[in-house]
PDB file of C-alpha atoms (C1' of nucleotides) in Angstrom:
ATOM      1  CA  MET A   4     231.132  25.463 -25.278  1.00  0.00           C
ATOM      2  CA  SER A   5     233.035  24.451 -28.738  1.00  0.00           C
ATOM      3  CA  ILE A   6     236.611  23.571 -28.888  1.00  0.00           C
ATOM      4  CA  SER A   7     239.359  23.677 -31.821  1.00  0.00           C
ATOM      5  CA  TRP A   8     242.161  22.643 -32.905  1.00  0.00           C
ATOM      6  CA  VAL A   9     245.279  26.022 -33.935  1.00  0.00           C
ATOM      7  CA  THR A  10     247.964  25.135 -35.371  1.00  0.00           C
ATOM      8  CA  VAL A  11     251.230  27.829 -34.506  1.00  0.00           C
ATOM      9  CA  PRO A  12     253.970  27.289 -36.473  1.00  0.00           C
ATOM     10  CA  THR A  13     257.298  27.679 -34.002  1.00  0.00           C
ATOM     11  CA  PRO A  14     261.353  27.145 -34.189  1.00  0.00           C
ATOM     12  CA  LEU A  15     260.705  24.384 -31.500  1.00  0.00           C
ATOM     13  CA  PRO A  16     262.428  21.415 -32.586  1.00  0.00           C
ATOM     14  CA  SER A  17     259.211  19.573 -33.018  1.00  0.00           C
ATOM     15  CA  GLY A  18     258.262  21.856 -35.174  1.00  0.00           C
ATOM     16  CA  PRO A  19     254.650  23.204 -35.041  1.00  0.00           C
ATOM     17  CA  LEU A  20     252.633  23.327 -31.899  1.00  0.00           C
ATOM     18  CA  ARG A  21     248.567  22.212 -31.897  1.00  0.00           C
ATOM     19  CA  LEU A  22     246.717  24.675 -29.277  1.00  0.00           C
ATOM     20  CA  ALA A  23     242.956  23.909 -27.965  1.00  0.00           C
ATOM     21  CA  VAL A  24     241.122  26.889 -27.905  1.00  0.00           C
ATOM     22  CA  THR A  25     237.614  27.980 -26.626  1.00  0.00           C
ATOM     23  CA  GLU A  26     235.650  30.687 -25.572  1.00  0.00           C
ATOM     24  CA  GLN A  27     237.510  31.116 -22.582  1.00  0.00           C
ATOM     25  CA  GLY A  28     241.250  31.055 -23.633  1.00  0.00           C
ATOM     26  CA  VAL A  29     243.396  28.133 -24.332  1.00  0.00           C
ATOM     27  CA  ALA A  30     242.477  24.869 -22.620  1.00  0.00           C
ATOM     28  CA  ALA A  31     245.329  22.742 -24.059  1.00  0.00           C
ATOM     29  CA  VAL A  32     248.741  22.549 -26.035  1.00  0.00           C
ATOM     30  CA  SER A  33     250.739  19.789 -27.598  1.00  0.00           C
ATOM     31  CA  TYR A  34     254.054  19.600 -28.705  1.00  0.00           C
ATOM     32  CA  HIS A  35     253.296  16.657 -30.844  1.00  0.00           C
ATOM     33  CA  GLY A  36     250.733  17.283 -33.091  1.00  0.00           C
ATOM     34  CA  ASP A  37     247.619  15.322 -32.136  1.00  0.00           C
ATOM     35  CA  ALA A  38     248.602  14.206 -28.666  1.00  0.00           C
ATOM     36  CA  ILE A  39     247.330  15.364 -25.356  1.00  0.00           C
ATOM     37  CA  GLY A  40     247.330  13.617 -22.225  1.00  0.00           C
ATOM     38  CA  GLY A  41     244.156  14.585 -20.756  1.00  0.00           C
ATOM     39  CA  VAL A  42     242.450  15.989 -23.155  1.00  0.00           C
ATOM     40  CA  PRO A  43     239.523  13.478 -23.634  1.00  0.00           C
ATOM     41  CA  GLY A  44     237.548  13.808 -26.821  1.00  0.00           C
ATOM     42  CA  ARG A  45     240.433  15.039 -28.323  1.00  0.00           C
ATOM     43  CA  VAL A  46     240.033  13.386 -31.526  1.00  0.00           C
ATOM     44  CA  GLY A  47     237.071  14.627 -33.951  1.00  0.00           C
ATOM     45  CA  ILE A  48     237.823  17.925 -32.479  1.00  0.00           C
ATOM     46  CA  PRO A  49     237.772  20.678 -35.278  1.00  0.00           C
ATOM     47  CA  GLU A  50     240.759  23.291 -36.966  1.00  0.00           C
ATOM     48  CA  CYS A  51     239.389  26.933 -35.912  1.00  0.00           C
ATOM     49  CA  VAL A  52     237.688  28.437 -37.962  1.00  0.00           C
ATOM     50  CA  ASP A  53     237.356  31.678 -36.052  1.00  0.00           C
ATOM     51  CA  GLU A  54     240.666  33.832 -37.457  1.00  0.00           C
ATOM     52  CA  SER A  55     240.927  36.556 -34.433  1.00  0.00           C
ATOM     53  CA  ARG A  56     240.944  34.425 -32.387  1.00  0.00           C
ATOM     54  CA  ALA A  57     243.428  31.719 -33.531  1.00  0.00           C
ATOM     55  CA  GLY A  58     245.794  34.881 -35.047  1.00  0.00           C
ATOM     56  CA  LEU A  59     245.816  36.574 -31.938  1.00  0.00           C
ATOM     57  CA  VAL A  60     247.166  33.296 -30.434  1.00  0.00           C
ATOM     58  CA  ARG A  61     249.556  33.041 -33.545  1.00  0.00           C
ATOM     59  CA  ALA A  62     250.875  36.594 -33.341  1.00  0.00           C
ATOM     60  CA  ARG A  63     251.373  36.319 -29.402  1.00  0.00           C
ATOM     61  CA  LEU A  64     253.376  32.566 -29.582  1.00  0.00           C
ATOM     62  CA  ALA A  65     255.019  34.264 -32.591  1.00  0.00           C
ATOM     63  CA  GLU A  66     256.137  37.606 -30.252  1.00  0.00           C
ATOM     64  CA  TYR A  67     257.166  35.160 -28.213  1.00  0.00           C
ATOM     65  CA  PHE A  68     259.271  33.052 -30.018  1.00  0.00           C
ATOM     66  CA  GLU A  69     261.238  36.371 -31.294  1.00  0.00           C
ATOM     67  CA  GLY A  70     262.357  37.102 -27.935  1.00  0.00           C
ATOM     68  CA  ARG A  71     260.000  40.252 -28.158  1.00  0.00           C
ATOM     69  CA  ARG A  72     257.936  39.263 -25.754  1.00  0.00           C
ATOM     70  CA  THR A  73     258.063  37.405 -21.788  1.00  0.00           C
ATOM     71  CA  GLU A  74     254.939  37.252 -20.953  1.00  0.00           C
ATOM     72  CA  LEU A  75     251.787  35.443 -23.443  1.00  0.00           C
ATOM     73  CA  GLY A  76     249.107  37.415 -22.181  1.00  0.00           C
ATOM     74  CA  LEU A  77     246.704  34.562 -23.099  1.00  0.00           C
ATOM     75  CA  PRO A  78     243.682  33.590 -21.609  1.00  0.00           C
ATOM     76  CA  ILE A  79     243.714  29.916 -19.965  1.00  0.00           C
ATOM     77  CA  ASP A  80     241.146  27.374 -20.107  1.00  0.00           C
ATOM     78  CA  TRP A  81     241.511  25.434 -17.194  1.00  0.00           C
ATOM     79  CA  ARG A  82     238.762  23.055 -17.847  1.00  0.00           C
ATOM     80  CA  PHE A  83     241.069  20.314 -18.224  1.00  0.00           C
ATOM     81  CA  THR A  84     242.799  20.365 -14.875  1.00  0.00           C
ATOM     82  CA  THR A  85     240.868  19.706 -11.417  1.00  0.00           C
ATOM     83  CA  GLY A  86     241.828  20.398  -7.579  1.00  0.00           C
ATOM     84  CA  PRO A  87     245.609  19.552  -6.593  1.00  0.00           C
ATOM     85  CA  HIS A  88     246.364  20.132 -10.217  1.00  0.00           C
ATOM     86  CA  ARG A  89     245.138  23.079 -10.970  1.00  0.00           C
ATOM     87  CA  THR A  90     246.720  24.799  -7.720  1.00  0.00           C
ATOM     88  CA  VAL A  91     249.635  23.569  -8.673  1.00  0.00           C
ATOM     89  CA  LEU A  92     249.297  25.044 -12.379  1.00  0.00           C
ATOM     90  CA  GLN A  93     248.358  27.655 -11.421  1.00  0.00           C
ATOM     91  CA  THR A  94     250.902  28.678  -8.475  1.00  0.00           C
ATOM     92  CA  LEU A  95     253.752  27.786 -10.847  1.00  0.00           C
ATOM     93  CA  THR A  96     251.759  30.381 -13.663  1.00  0.00           C
ATOM     94  CA  ALA A  97     251.840  33.252 -11.041  1.00  0.00           C
ATOM     95  CA  GLN A  98     255.582  32.562  -9.520  1.00  0.00           C
ATOM     96  CA  ALA A  99     257.614  31.371 -12.503  1.00  0.00           C
ATOM     97  CA  GLY A 100     257.929  34.651 -15.043  1.00  0.00           C
ATOM     98  CA  TYR A 101     260.161  34.928 -17.723  1.00  0.00           C
ATOM     99  CA  GLY A 102     263.641  33.600 -16.842  1.00  0.00           C
ATOM    100  CA  GLN A 103     263.130  32.841 -13.981  1.00  0.00           C
ATOM    101  CA  THR A 104     263.705  29.002 -12.569  1.00  0.00           C
ATOM    102  CA  LEU A 105     262.020  26.775  -9.249  1.00  0.00           C
ATOM    103  CA  THR A 106     262.494  23.526  -8.620  1.00  0.00           C
ATOM    104  CA  TYR A 107     260.032  20.621  -8.046  1.00  0.00           C
ATOM    105  CA  GLY A 108     260.342  21.018  -4.106  1.00  0.00           C
ATOM    106  CA  GLU A 109     259.634  24.261  -4.394  1.00  0.00           C
ATOM    107  CA  LEU A 110     256.891  24.814  -6.103  1.00  0.00           C
ATOM    108  CA  GLY A 111     255.220  22.142  -4.018  1.00  0.00           C
ATOM    109  CA  ALA A 112     256.095  24.433  -0.768  1.00  0.00           C
ATOM    110  CA  ARG A 113     254.575  27.498  -2.501  1.00  0.00           C
ATOM    111  CA  SER A 114     251.368  25.542  -4.212  1.00  0.00           C
ATOM    112  CA  GLY A 115     250.082  24.787  -0.276  1.00  0.00           C
ATOM    113  CA  VAL A 116     248.733  21.716  -1.051  1.00  0.00           C
ATOM    114  CA  PHE A 117     251.110  19.811  -0.044  1.00  0.00           C
ATOM    115  CA  GLU A 118     250.876  20.117   4.423  1.00  0.00           C
ATOM    116  CA  ASP A 119     253.551  17.163   5.321  1.00  0.00           C
ATOM    117  CA  PHE A 120     257.113  18.049   4.566  1.00  0.00           C
ATOM    118  CA  THR A 121     258.514  15.432   7.084  1.00  0.00           C
ATOM    119  CA  ASP A 122     260.301  13.314   5.096  1.00  0.00           C
ATOM    120  CA  GLY A 123     262.211  16.106   3.540  1.00  0.00           C
ATOM    121  CA  GLY A 124     260.042  16.794   0.550  1.00  0.00           C
ATOM    122  CA  TRP A 125     260.270  14.161  -1.356  1.00  0.00           C
ATOM    123  CA  THR A 126     256.184  13.709  -1.839  1.00  0.00           C
ATOM    124  CA  ALA A 127     255.691  16.912  -2.439  1.00  0.00           C
ATOM    125  CA  ALA A 128     258.526  17.064  -5.822  1.00  0.00           C
ATOM    126  CA  ARG A 129     257.777  13.892  -6.837  1.00  0.00           C
ATOM    127  CA  THR A 130     253.674  14.651  -6.814  1.00  0.00           C
ATOM    128  CA  VAL A 131     255.153  18.062  -8.850  1.00  0.00           C
ATOM    129  CA  GLY A 132     256.666  16.550 -11.566  1.00  0.00           C
ATOM    130  CA  LYS A 133     253.691  13.929 -11.957  1.00  0.00           C
ATOM    131  CA  MET A 134     251.669  17.130 -12.148  1.00  0.00           C
ATOM    132  CA  MET A 135     254.194  17.989 -14.642  1.00  0.00           C
ATOM    133  CA  GLY A 136     254.048  15.560 -17.350  1.00  0.00           C
ATOM    134  CA  ALA A 137     250.488  15.483 -17.234  1.00  0.00           C
ATOM    135  CA  ASN A 138     249.917  19.391 -17.285  1.00  0.00           C
ATOM    136  CA  PRO A 139     247.759  19.822 -20.662  1.00  0.00           C
ATOM    137  CA  LEU A 140     248.733  23.388 -20.564  1.00  0.00           C
ATOM    138  CA  CYS A 141     252.687  23.156 -21.880  1.00  0.00           C
ATOM    139  CA  LEU A 142     254.264  26.882 -22.306  1.00  0.00           C
ATOM    140  CA  LEU A 143     251.102  28.265 -21.411  1.00  0.00           C
ATOM    141  CA  VAL A 144     251.633  27.113 -18.054  1.00  0.00           C
ATOM    142  CA  PRO A 145     255.910  27.617 -17.634  1.00  0.00           C
ATOM    143  CA  CYS A 146     256.221  24.118 -16.962  1.00  0.00           C
ATOM    144  CA  HIS A 147     260.235  23.783 -18.854  1.00  0.00           C
ATOM    145  CA  ARG A 148     260.600  26.584 -15.590  1.00  0.00           C
ATOM    146  CA  VAL A 149     260.788  23.450 -12.933  1.00  0.00           C
ATOM    147  CA  VAL A 150     263.907  22.247 -12.885  1.00  0.00           C
ATOM    148  CA  ALA A 151     265.340  19.472 -10.678  1.00  0.00           C
ATOM    149  CA  SER A 152     267.202  20.854  -7.293  1.00  0.00           C
ATOM    150  CA  ASP A 153     270.963  19.180  -9.267  1.00  0.00           C
ATOM    151  CA  GLY A 154     269.849  19.873 -12.912  1.00  0.00           C
ATOM    152  CA  LEU A 155     267.973  19.911 -15.394  1.00  0.00           C
ATOM    153  CA  GLY A 156     265.092  17.474 -14.359  1.00  0.00           C
ATOM    154  CA  GLY A 157     262.948  16.098 -16.952  1.00  0.00           C
ATOM    155  CA  PHE A 158     260.857  16.412 -19.351  1.00  0.00           C
ATOM    156  CA  GLY A 159     257.031  14.929 -20.863  1.00  0.00           C
ATOM    157  CA  GLY A 160     258.357  12.946 -24.226  1.00  0.00           C
ATOM    158  CA  GLY A 161     261.685  11.511 -22.660  1.00  0.00           C
ATOM    159  CA  PRO A 162     264.469  12.706 -24.608  1.00  0.00           C
ATOM    160  CA  ARG A 163     262.821  14.420 -27.683  1.00  0.00           C
ATOM    161  CA  GLY A 164     260.697  15.997 -24.837  1.00  0.00           C
ATOM    162  CA  LEU A 165     264.168  17.900 -23.075  1.00  0.00           C
ATOM    163  CA  GLU A 166     265.500  19.213 -25.704  1.00  0.00           C
ATOM    164  CA  ILE A 167     261.972  21.369 -26.259  1.00  0.00           C
ATOM    165  CA  LYS A 168     262.845  22.372 -22.503  1.00  0.00           C
ATOM    166  CA  ARG A 169     266.267  23.691 -23.231  1.00  0.00           C
ATOM    167  CA  TRP A 170     265.038  25.392 -26.013  1.00  0.00           C
ATOM    168  CA  LEU A 171     262.837  26.705 -23.947  1.00  0.00           C
ATOM    169  CA  LEU A 172     265.229  27.512 -21.609  1.00  0.00           C
ATOM    170  CA  THR A 173     267.898  28.907 -23.653  1.00  0.00           C
ATOM    171  CA  LEU A 174     265.516  31.274 -25.192  1.00  0.00           C
ATOM    172  CA  GLU A 175     264.747  32.808 -21.935  1.00  0.00           C
ATOM    173  CA  GLY A 176     268.168  33.273 -20.968  1.00  0.00           C
ATOM    174  CA  VAL A 177     268.080  30.639 -18.654  1.00  0.00           C
ATOM    175  CA  LEU A 178     271.285  28.128 -20.054  1.00  0.00           C
ATOM    176  CA  PRO A 179     273.911  29.677 -22.765  1.00  0.00           C
ATOM    177  CA  PRO A 180     273.040  28.889 -26.088  1.00  0.00           C
ATOM    178  CA  THR A 181     274.045  26.058 -28.174  1.00  0.00           C
ATOM    179  CA  LEU A 182     276.243  25.464 -31.430  1.00  0.00           C
ATOM    180  CA  ASP A 183     272.366  24.137 -32.684  1.00  0.00           C
ATOM    181  CA  TRP A 184     270.367  27.038 -31.740  1.00  0.00           C
ATOM    182  CA  ASN A 185     268.490  28.339 -34.249  1.00  0.00           C
ATOM    183  CA  GLY A 186     266.457  31.396 -32.245  1.00  0.00           C
ATOM    184  CA  PRO A 187     266.908  35.170 -32.205  1.00  0.00           C
ATOM    185  CA  GLY A 188     269.882  36.216 -30.349  1.00  0.00           C
TER     186      GLY A 188
ATOM    187  C1'  DT B  12     277.628   7.848  -6.212  1.00  0.00           C
ATOM    188  C1'  DG B  13     273.435   4.743  -4.928  1.00  0.00           C
ATOM    189  C1'  DC B  14     269.840   3.705  -2.216  1.00  0.00           C
ATOM    190  C1'  DA B  15     265.146   4.277  -0.036  1.00  0.00           C
ATOM    191  C1'  DA B  16     260.394   6.662   0.617  1.00  0.00           C
ATOM    192  C1'  DT B  17     255.218   7.635  -1.183  1.00  0.00           C
ATOM    193  C1'  DG B  18     251.065  10.379  -3.864  1.00  0.00           C
ATOM    194  C1'  DC B  19     249.019  11.463  -7.825  1.00  0.00           C
ATOM    195  C1'  DT B  20     247.496  10.156 -12.792  1.00  0.00           C
ATOM    196  C1'  DT B  21     246.361   7.707 -16.215  1.00  0.00           C
ATOM    197  C1'  DG B  22     245.395   3.366 -18.682  1.00  0.00           C
ATOM    198  C1'  DT B  23     242.273  -1.188 -18.433  1.00  0.00           C
ATOM    199  C1'  DG B  24     238.304  -4.410 -17.340  1.00  0.00           C
TER     200       DG B  24
ATOM    201  C1'  DC C  11     233.305   2.779 -10.960  1.00  0.00           C
ATOM    202  C1'  DA C  12     237.471  -0.466  -9.505  1.00  0.00           C
ATOM    203  C1'  DC C  13     242.571  -1.419  -9.321  1.00  0.00           C
ATOM    204  C1'  DA C  14     247.103  -1.706 -10.558  1.00  0.00           C
ATOM    205  C1'  DA C  15     251.256   0.307 -12.498  1.00  0.00           C
ATOM    206  C1'  DG C  16     254.249   4.244 -13.447  1.00  0.00           C
ATOM    207  C1'  DC C  17     256.884   7.858 -12.514  1.00  0.00           C
ATOM    208  C1'  DA C  18     259.613  15.427 -15.706  1.00  0.00           C
ATOM    209  C1'  DT C  19     262.724  13.978  -7.027  1.00  0.00           C
ATOM    210  C1'  DT C  20     265.240  14.176  -3.261  1.00  0.00           C
ATOM    211  C1'  DG C  21     268.361  14.097   0.873  1.00  0.00           C
ATOM    212  C1'  DC C  22     271.410  11.370   2.723  1.00  0.00           C
ATOM    213  C1'  DA C  23     275.044   7.830   3.568  1.00  0.00           C
TER     214       DA C  23
END
DNA sequence: TGCAATGCTTGTG
DNA sequence: CACAAGCATTGCA
């Protein structure tokens, strides 16, 4: 099984996106170029030389960022996720459509991996937040559509990462455009 | 507005 | 492989 990097230009405040692709699909996505949490052996992964595969990924993402595509429709390789983590991410992918948001607690409830909600959902919400932060499939698994019950919530990478979350939600029409909005529309 | 409750992921030894 | 630390939250007073 081979794995390789594809670099995709984006209008995101973070700049280009880096994706790790395999024969199965996209295995990981990084906003920060070379750092992906939870991806072992990420150093030494070669650039993708299969232009047909890289081209498809770039084309789909380009359309998405132009607002012409609401579903990426890219195959996902779940190899870097396991157990409850994978279940939650797959639940999110299946249930949070374009322009829709749900809360951490809600996702925890829907995923079915948390059985005890007698604490008011505290455990589920906190755990889901942790899972999102450890999500190697940002963007493909729409972790930016998961928000706190009383606001935007957080995002990996701190304040810098939050800009990305805001940008994506603006693209999808969840948030109103800001003055520095450089996306479509 | 401020506080207390917990489980999963990740980085070391 | 085992252990310890850190959180992308929530609901109630």
